[in-house]
mmCIF file of C-alpha atoms in Angstrom:
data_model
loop_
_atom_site.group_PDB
_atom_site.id
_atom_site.type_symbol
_atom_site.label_atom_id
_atom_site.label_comp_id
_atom_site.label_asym_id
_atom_site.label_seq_id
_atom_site.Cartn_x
_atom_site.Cartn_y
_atom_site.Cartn_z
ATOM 1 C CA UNK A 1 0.000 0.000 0.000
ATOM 2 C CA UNK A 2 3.201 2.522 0.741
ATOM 3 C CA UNK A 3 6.655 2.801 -0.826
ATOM 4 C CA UNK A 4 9.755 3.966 -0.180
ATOM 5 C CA UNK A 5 10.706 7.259 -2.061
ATOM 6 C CA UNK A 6 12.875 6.409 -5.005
ATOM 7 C CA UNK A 7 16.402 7.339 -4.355
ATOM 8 C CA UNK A 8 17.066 9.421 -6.993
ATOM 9 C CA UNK A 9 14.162 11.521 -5.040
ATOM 10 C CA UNK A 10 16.479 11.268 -1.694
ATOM 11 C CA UNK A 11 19.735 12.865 -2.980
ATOM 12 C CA UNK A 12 19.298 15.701 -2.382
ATOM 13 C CA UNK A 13 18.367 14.839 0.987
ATOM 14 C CA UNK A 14 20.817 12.661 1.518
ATOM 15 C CA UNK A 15 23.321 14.564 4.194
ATOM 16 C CA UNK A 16 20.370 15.163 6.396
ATOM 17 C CA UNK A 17 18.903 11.117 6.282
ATOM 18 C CA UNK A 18 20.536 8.852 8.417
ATOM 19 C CA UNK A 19 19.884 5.075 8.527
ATOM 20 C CA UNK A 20 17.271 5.738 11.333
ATOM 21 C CA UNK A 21 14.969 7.756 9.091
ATOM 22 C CA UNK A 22 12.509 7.258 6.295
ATOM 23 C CA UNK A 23 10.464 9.355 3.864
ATOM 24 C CA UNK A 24 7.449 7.301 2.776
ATOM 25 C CA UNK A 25 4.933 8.704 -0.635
ATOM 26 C CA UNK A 26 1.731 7.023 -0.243
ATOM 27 C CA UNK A 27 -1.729 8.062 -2.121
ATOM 28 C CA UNK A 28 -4.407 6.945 -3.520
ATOM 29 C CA UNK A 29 -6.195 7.689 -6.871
ATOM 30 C CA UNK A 30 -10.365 7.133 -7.499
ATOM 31 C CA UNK A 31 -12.352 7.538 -10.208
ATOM 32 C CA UNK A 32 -15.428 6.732 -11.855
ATOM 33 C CA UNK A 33 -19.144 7.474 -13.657
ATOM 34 C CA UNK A 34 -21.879 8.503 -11.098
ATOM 35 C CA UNK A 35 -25.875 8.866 -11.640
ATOM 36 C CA UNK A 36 -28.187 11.507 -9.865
ATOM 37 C CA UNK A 37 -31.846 11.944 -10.444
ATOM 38 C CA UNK A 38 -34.382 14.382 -8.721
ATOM 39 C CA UNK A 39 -31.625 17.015 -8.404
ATOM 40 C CA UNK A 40 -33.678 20.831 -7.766
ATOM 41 C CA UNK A 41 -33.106 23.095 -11.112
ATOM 42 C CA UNK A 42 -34.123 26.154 -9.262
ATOM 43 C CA UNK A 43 -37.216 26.902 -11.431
ATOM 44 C CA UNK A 44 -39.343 24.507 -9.762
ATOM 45 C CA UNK A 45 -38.665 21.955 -11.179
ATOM 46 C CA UNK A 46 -36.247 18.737 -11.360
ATOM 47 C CA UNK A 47 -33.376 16.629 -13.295
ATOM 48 C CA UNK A 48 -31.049 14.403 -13.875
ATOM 49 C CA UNK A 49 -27.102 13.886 -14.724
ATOM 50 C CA UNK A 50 -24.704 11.462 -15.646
ATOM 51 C CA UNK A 51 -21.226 12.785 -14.797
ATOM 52 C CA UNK A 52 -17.591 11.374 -14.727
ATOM 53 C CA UNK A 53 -16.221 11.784 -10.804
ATOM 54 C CA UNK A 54 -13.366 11.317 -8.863
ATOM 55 C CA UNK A 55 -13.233 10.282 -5.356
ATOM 56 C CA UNK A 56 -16.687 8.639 -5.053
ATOM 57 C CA UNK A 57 -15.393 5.363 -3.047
ATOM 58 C CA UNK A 58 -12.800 7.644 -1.379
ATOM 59 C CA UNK A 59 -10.845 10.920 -1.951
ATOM 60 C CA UNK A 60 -7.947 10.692 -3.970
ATOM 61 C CA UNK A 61 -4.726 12.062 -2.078
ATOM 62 C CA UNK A 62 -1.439 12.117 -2.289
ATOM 63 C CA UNK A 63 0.689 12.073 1.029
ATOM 64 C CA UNK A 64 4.362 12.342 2.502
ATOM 65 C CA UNK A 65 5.418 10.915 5.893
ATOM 66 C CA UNK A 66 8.592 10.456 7.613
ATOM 67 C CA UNK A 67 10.077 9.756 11.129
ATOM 68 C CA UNK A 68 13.352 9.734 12.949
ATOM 69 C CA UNK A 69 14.222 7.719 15.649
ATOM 70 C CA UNK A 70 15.611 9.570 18.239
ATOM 71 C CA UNK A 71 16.188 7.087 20.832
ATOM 72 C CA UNK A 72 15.117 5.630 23.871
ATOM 73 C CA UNK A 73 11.892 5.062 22.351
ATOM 74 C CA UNK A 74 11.250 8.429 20.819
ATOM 75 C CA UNK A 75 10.667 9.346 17.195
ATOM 76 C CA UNK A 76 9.648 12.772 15.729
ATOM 77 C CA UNK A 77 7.415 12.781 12.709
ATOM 78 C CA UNK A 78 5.597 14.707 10.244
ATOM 79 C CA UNK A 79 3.053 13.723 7.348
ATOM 80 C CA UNK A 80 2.106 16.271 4.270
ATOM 81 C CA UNK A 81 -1.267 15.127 2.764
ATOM 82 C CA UNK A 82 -3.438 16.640 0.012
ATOM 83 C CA UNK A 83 -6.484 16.108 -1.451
ATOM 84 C CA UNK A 84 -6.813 15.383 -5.676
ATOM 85 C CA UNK A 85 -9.487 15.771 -7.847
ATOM 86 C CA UNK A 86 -8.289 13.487 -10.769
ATOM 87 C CA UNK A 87 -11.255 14.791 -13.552
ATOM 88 C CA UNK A 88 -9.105 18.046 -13.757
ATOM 89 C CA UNK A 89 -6.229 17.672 -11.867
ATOM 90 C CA UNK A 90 -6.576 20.080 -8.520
ATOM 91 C CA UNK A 91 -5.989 20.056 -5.087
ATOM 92 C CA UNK A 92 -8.302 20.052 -2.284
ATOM 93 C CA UNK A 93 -9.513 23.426 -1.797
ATOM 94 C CA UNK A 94 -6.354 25.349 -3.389
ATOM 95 C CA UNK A 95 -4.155 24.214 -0.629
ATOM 96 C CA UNK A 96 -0.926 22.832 -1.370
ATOM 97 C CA UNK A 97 -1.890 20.173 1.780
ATOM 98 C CA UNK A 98 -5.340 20.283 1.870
ATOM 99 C CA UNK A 99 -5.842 17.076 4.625
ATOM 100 C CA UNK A 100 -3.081 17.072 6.471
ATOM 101 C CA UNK A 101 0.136 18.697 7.356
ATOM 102 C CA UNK A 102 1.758 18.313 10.568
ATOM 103 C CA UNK A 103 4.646 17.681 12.607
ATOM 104 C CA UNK A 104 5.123 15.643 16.234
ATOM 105 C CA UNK A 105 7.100 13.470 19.073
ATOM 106 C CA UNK A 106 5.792 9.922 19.839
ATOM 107 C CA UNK A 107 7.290 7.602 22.561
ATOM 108 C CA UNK A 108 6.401 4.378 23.326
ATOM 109 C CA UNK A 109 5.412 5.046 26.810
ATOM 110 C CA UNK A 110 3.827 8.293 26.224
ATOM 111 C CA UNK A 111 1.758 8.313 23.276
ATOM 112 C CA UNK A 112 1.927 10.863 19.988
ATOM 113 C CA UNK A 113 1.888 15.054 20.426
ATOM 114 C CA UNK A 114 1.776 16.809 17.172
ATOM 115 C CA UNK A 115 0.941 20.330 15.943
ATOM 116 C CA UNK A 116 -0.369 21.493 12.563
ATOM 117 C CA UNK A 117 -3.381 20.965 10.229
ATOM 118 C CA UNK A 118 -5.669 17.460 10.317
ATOM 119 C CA UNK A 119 -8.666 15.767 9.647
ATOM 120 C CA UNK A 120 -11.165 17.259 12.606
ATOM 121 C CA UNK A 121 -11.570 14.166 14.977
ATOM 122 C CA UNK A 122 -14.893 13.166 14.015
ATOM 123 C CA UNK A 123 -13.614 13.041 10.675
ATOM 124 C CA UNK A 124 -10.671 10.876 11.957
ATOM 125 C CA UNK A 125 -12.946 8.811 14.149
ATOM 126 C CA UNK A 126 -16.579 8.129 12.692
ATOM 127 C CA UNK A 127 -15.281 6.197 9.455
ATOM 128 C CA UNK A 128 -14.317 3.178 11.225
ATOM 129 C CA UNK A 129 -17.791 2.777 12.457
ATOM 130 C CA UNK A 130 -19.141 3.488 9.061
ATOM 131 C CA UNK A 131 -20.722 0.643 6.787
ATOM 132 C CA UNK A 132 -20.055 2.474 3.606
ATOM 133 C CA UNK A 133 -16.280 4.007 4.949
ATOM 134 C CA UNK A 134 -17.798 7.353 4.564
ATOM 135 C CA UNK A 135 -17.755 7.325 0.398
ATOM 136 C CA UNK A 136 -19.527 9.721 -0.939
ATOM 137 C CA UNK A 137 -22.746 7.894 0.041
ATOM 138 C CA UNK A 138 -22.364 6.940 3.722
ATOM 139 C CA UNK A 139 -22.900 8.319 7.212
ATOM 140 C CA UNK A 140 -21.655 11.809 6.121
ATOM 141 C CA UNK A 141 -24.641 11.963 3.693
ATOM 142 C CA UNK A 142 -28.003 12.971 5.526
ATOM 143 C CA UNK A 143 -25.750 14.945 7.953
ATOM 144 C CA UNK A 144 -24.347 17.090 4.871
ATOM 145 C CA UNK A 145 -20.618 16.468 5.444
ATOM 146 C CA UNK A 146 -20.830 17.579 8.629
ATOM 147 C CA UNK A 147 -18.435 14.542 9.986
ATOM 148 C CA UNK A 148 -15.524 14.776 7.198
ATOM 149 C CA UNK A 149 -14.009 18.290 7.818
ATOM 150 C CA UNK A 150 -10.532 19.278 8.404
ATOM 151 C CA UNK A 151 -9.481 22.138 10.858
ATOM 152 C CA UNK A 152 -5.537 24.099 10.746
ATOM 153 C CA UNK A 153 -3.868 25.461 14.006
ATOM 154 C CA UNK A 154 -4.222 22.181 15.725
ATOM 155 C CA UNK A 155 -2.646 20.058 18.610
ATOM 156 C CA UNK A 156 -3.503 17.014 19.164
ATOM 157 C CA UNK A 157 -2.867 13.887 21.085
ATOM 158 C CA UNK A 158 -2.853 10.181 20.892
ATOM 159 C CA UNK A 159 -2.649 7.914 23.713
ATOM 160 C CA UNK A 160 -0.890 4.327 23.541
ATOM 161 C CA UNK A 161 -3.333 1.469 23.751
ATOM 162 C CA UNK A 162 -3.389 0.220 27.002
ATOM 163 C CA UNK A 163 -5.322 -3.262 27.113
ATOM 164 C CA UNK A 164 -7.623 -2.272 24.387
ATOM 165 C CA UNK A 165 -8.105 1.225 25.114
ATOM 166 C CA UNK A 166 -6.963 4.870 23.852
ATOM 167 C CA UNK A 167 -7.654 8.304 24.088
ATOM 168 C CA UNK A 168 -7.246 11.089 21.095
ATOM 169 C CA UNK A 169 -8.105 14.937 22.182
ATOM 170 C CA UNK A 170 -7.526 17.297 19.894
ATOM 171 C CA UNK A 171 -7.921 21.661 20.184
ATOM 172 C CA UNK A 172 -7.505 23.617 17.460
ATOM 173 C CA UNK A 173 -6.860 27.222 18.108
ATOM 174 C CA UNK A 174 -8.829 30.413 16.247
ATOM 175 C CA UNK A 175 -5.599 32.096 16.322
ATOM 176 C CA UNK A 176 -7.827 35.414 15.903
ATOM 177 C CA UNK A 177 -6.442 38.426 18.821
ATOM 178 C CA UNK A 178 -9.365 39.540 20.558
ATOM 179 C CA UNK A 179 -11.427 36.868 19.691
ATOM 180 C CA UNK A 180 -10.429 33.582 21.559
ATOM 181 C CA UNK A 181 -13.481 31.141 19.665
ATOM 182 C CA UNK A 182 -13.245 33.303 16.219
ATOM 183 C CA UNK A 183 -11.370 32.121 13.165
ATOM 184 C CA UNK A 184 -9.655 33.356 9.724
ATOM 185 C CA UNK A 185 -11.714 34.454 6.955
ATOM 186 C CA UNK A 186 -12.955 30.958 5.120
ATOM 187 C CA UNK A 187 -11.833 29.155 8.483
ATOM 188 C CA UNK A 188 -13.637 27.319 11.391
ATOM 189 C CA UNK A 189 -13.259 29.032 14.697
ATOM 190 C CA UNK A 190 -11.485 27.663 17.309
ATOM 191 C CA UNK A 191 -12.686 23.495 17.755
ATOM 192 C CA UNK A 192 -11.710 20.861 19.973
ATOM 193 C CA UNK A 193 -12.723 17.369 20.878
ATOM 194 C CA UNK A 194 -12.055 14.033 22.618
ATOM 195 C CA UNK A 195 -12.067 10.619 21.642
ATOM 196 C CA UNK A 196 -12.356 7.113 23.713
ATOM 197 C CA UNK A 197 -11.690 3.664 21.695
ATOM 198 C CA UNK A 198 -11.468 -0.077 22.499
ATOM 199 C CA UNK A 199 -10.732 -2.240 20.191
ATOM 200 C CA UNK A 200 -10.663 -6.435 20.529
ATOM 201 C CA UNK A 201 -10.654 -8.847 18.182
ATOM 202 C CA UNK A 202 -14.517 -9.967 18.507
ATOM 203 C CA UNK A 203 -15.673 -5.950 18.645
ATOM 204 C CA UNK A 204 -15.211 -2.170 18.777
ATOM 205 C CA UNK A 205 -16.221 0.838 20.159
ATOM 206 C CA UNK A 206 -16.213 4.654 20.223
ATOM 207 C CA UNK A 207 -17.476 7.189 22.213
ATOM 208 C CA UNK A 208 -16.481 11.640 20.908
ATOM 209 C CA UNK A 209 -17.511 14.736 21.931
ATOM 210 C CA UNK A 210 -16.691 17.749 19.537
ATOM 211 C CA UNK A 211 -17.342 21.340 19.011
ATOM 212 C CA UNK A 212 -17.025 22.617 15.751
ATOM 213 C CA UNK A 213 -17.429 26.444 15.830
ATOM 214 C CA UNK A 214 -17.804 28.734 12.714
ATOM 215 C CA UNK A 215 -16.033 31.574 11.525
ATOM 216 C CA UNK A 216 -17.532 33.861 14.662
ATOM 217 C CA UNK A 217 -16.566 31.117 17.181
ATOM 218 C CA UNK A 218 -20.346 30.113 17.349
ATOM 219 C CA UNK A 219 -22.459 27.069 17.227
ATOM 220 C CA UNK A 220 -24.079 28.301 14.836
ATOM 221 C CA UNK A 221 -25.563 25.265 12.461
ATOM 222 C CA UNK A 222 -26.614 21.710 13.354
ATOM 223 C CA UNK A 223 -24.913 20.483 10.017
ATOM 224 C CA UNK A 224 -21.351 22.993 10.498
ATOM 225 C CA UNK A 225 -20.915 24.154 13.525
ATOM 226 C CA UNK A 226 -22.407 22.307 15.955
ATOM 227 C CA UNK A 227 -21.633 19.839 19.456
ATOM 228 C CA UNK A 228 -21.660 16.835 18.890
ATOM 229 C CA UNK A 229 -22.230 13.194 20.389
ATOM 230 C CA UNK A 230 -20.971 10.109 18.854
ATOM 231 C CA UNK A 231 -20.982 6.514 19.981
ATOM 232 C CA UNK A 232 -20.572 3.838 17.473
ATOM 233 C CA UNK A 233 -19.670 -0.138 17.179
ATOM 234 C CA UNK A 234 -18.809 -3.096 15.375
ATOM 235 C CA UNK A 235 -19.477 -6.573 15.761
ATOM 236 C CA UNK A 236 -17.367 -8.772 13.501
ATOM 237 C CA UNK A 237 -19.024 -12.923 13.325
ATOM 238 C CA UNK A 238 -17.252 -14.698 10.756
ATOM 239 C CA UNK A 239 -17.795 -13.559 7.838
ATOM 240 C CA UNK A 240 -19.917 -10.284 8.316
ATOM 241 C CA UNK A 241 -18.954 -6.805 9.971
ATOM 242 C CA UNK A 242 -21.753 -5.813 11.860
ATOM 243 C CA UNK A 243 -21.948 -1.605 12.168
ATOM 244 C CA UNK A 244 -24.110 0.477 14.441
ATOM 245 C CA UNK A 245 -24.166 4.532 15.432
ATOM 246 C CA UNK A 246 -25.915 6.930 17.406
ATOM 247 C CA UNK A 247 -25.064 10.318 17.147
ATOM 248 C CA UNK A 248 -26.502 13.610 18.544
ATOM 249 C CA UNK A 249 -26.124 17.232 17.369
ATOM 250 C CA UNK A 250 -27.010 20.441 18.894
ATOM 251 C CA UNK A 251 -26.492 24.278 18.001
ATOM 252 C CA UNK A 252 -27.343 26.611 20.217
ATOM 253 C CA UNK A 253 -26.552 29.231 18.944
ATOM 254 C CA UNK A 254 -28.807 28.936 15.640
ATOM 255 C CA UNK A 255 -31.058 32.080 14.753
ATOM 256 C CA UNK A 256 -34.241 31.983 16.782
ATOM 257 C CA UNK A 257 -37.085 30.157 15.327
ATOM 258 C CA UNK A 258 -34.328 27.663 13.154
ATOM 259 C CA UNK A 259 -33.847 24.134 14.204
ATOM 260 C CA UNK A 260 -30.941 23.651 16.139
ATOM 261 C CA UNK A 261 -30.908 20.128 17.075
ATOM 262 C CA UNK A 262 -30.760 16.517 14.894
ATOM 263 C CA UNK A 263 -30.106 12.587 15.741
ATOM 264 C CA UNK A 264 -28.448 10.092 12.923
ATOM 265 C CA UNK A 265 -28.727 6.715 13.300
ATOM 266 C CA UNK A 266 -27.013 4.186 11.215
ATOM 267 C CA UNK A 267 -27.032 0.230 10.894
ATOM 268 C CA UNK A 268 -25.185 -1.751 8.238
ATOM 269 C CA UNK A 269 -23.526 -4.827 7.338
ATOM 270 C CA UNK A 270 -20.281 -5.994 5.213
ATOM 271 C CA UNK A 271 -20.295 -9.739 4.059
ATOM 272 C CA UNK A 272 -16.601 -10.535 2.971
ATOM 273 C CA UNK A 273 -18.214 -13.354 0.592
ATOM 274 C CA UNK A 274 -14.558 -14.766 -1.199
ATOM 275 C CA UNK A 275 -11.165 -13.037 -0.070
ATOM 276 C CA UNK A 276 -11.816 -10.433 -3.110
ATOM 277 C CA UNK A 277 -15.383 -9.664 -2.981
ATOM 278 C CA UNK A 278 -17.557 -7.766 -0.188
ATOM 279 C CA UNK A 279 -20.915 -6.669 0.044
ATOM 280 C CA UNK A 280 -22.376 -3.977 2.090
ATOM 281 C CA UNK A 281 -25.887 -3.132 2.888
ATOM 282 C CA UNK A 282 -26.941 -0.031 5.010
ATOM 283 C CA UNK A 283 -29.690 2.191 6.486
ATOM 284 C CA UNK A 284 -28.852 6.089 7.708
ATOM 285 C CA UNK A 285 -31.656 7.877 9.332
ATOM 286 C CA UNK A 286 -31.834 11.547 10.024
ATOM 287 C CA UNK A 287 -34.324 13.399 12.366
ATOM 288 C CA UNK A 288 -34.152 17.024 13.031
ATOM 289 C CA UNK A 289 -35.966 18.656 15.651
ATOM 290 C CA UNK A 290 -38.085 21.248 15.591
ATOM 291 C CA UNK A 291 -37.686 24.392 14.043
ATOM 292 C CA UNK A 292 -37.652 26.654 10.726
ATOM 293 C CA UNK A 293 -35.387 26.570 8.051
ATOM 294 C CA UNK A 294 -33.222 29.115 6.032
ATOM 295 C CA UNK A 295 -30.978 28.997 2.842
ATOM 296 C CA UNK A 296 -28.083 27.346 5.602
ATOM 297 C CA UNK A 297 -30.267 25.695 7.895
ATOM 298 C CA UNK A 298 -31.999 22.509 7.632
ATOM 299 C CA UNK A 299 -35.863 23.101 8.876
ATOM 300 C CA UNK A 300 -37.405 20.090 10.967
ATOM 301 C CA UNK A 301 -37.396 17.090 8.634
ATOM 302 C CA UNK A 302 -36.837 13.693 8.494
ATOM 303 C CA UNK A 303 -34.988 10.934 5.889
ATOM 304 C CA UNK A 304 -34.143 7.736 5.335
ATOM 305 C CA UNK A 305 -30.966 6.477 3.454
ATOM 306 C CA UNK A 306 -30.738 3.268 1.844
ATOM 307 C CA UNK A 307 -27.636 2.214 0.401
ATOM 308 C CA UNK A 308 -26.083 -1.326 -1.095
ATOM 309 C CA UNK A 309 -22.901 -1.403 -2.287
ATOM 310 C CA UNK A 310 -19.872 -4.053 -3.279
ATOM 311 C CA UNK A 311 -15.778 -3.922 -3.840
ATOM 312 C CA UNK A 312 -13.979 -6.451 -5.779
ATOM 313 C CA UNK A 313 -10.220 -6.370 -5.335
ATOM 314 C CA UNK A 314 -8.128 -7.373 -8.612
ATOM 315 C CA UNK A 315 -5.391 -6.992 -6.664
ATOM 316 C CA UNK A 316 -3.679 -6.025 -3.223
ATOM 317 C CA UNK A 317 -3.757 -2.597 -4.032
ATOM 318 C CA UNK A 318 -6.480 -2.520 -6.662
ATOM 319 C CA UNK A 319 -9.825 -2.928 -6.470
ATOM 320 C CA UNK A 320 -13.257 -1.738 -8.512
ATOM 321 C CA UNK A 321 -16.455 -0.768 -6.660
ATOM 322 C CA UNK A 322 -20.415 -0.064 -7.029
ATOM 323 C CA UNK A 323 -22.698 1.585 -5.140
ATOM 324 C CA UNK A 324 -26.621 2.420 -5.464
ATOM 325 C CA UNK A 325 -28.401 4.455 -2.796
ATOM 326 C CA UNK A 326 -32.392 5.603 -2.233
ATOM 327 C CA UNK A 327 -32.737 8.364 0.023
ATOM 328 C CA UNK A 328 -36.715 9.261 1.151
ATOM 329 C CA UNK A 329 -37.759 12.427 2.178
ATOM 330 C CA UNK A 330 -39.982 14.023 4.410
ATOM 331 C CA UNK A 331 -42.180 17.007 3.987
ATOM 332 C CA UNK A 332 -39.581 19.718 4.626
ATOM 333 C CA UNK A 333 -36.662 17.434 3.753
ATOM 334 C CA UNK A 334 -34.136 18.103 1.199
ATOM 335 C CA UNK A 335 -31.292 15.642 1.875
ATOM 336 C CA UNK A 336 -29.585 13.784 -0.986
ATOM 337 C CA UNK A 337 -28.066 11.157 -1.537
ATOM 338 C CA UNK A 338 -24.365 12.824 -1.302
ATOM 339 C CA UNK A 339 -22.873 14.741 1.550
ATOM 340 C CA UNK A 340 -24.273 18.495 0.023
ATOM 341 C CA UNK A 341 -24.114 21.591 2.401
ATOM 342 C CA UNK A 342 -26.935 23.021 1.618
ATOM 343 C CA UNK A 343 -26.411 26.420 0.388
ATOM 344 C CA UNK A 344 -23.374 24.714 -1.822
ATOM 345 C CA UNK A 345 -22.707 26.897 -5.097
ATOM 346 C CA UNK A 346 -22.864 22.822 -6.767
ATOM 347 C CA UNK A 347 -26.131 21.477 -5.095
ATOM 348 C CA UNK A 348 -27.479 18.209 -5.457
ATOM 349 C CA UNK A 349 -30.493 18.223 -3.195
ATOM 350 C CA UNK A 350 -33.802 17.400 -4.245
ATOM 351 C CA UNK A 351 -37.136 19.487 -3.847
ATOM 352 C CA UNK A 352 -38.567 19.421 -0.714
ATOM 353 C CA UNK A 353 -40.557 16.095 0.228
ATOM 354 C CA UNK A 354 -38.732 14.869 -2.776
ATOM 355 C CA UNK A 355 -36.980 11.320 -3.068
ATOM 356 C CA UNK A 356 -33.578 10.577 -4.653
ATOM 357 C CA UNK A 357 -31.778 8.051 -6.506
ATOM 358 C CA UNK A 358 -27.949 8.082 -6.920
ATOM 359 C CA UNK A 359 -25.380 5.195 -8.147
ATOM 360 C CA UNK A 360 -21.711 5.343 -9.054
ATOM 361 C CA UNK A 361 -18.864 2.943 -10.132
ATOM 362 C CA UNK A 362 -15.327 3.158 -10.333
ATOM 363 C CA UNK A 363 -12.205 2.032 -9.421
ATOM 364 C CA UNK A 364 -9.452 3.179 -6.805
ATOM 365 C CA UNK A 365 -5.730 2.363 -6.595
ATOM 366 C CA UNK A 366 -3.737 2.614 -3.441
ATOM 367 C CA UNK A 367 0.089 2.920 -3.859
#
């Protein structure tokens, strides 16, 4: 899945390398043909599109990571990360290291400090308890992307596992003088969160609490800047992986009348049929409390997500995949089938009380 840097990359490098370090390049590229009916044309009406896509299974990146071993157990590292959009060649969001880029001292005893940008800890955390791996159908869908952002100014820490158990916290800072919760222009304000695993051989499980403040260091949105509670697990009986999530959200600091309050549920199911081919079948539910809605803000609604999906694997680090996904509406409820925000300049969303269809094939290679 990872390989060593070439060493005709490493010359130049060379003086400052000793034995005890290592530069690793790892990625992964994704890309496919998707389908999306029902999608809201602004005129009051609705339609369809067939579209080539990258990064439905999972977003393509490209990533450097190295450590040093500086003895007695201790190693400092640092990993570079960036998202790719392989259907015309850009980075995540116009940053040179849109996902990642940080640097950090981990001991054996202690556990991992590190400084820099990341994946925000729900991001980090909620996948593992997701059927569908949040793709671009998954749990991240009905809760429009709320649980796959990144934050910059962060520090974070891991804990080692001690029988089974470790703790991640992570606070990242607004960085904004007079205004200790604000953030930059375009930037989250300042977040934080904490994160308790086990982890057997039998089963898992995950309890995080976040805060993920806007721009003005408020709560301000159920579905981007919100608190919220996670716990998730997984049950693994020969050949299935058994997948179950609560997870509630709350903004209280939403304009007055607007909902400011939601609960996802998820169950779902992997059968690892033959040693290349999986299934996975899922259901995500969304209910949001009561409340108004705006352009930004979700008014009280419900939906229900239905998704199937399967992966065959052509090779260790090849593999092609297919998903299909229903998604049904209630009254007031616009959620597709895809993680949309939804005031996003490229909506998806259906009309209100509107169902959705949405499928998408491809194939993804990890190097």
């Amino acid at each position: 899945m990872k390989k060593q840097l070439g060493a005709c990359v490493l010359v130049a490098a060379s003086t400052a390398v000793s034995a005890q370090s290592s530069v690793t390049l790892y990625g992964r590229v994704d890309g496919g043909i998707e389908y999306l009916n029902h999608i809201a044309n602004g005129t009051g009406g609705s339609s369809s599109r067939w579209s080539a896509e990258g990064g439905d299974w999972g977003t393509s990146m490209l990533g450097f990571k190295g450590s040093e071993d500086l003895g007695g157990g201790t190693s400092a590292l640092f990993d570079l990360e960036t998202a790719l959009q392989i259907m015309n060649g850009t980075t995540g969001g116009g940053r040179l290291f849109s996902r990642r880029a940080y640097v950090g001292l981990k001991n054996e005893t202690w556990g991992q400090l590190q400084a820099g940008r990341n994946l925000f800890i729900d991001s980090d955390g909620v996948w593992e308890f997701d059927p569908f791996v949040q793709q671009a159908v998954s749990s991240a869908s009905l809760v429009r992307g709320r649980n796959w952002q990144q934050t910059s100014n962060n520090v974070e820490y891991h804990s080692p596992v001690w029988h089974g158990f470790d703790v991640q916290g992570q606070y990242a800072f607004g960085n904004q003088p007079g205004a200790w919760n604000s953030g930059a222009p375009g930037e989250f304000g300042r977040s934080d969160g904490i994160m308790l695993s086990y982890h057997s051989s039998r089963f898992d499980m995950r309890g995080i609490y976040d805060e993920l403040r806007d721009q003005n260091g408020r709560l301000s949105n159920i579905f981007t800047a919100s608190r919220e509670y996670f716990v998730g697990g997984n049950l693994r009986v020969e050949k299935f992986k058994i997948q179950a999530a609560y997870t509630h959200y709350a903004a209280p600091d939403s304009p007055v009348g607007v909902a400011d309050s939601a609960d996802h549920y998820w169950l779902g199911a992997t059968y690892q049929a033959t040693q290349r081919w999986a299934m996975t079948a899922a259901g995500f539910y969304i209910h949001v409390g009561a409340g108004g809605g705006d352009a930004a803000h979700d008014p009280s609604s419900h939906a229900m997500l239905y998704a199937l999906g399967t992966t065959y694997n052509l090779s260790a680090r090849t593999f092609l995949y297919g998903t299909v996904a229903y998604v049904n509406n209630s009254k007031n409820g616009t959620f597709s089938v895809f993680a949309t925000p939804r005031d996003s300049s490229s909506p998806t969303s259906p009309m209100a009380g509107e169902s959705q269809t949405g499928a998408y094939i491809g194939m993804m290679h990890v190097f």
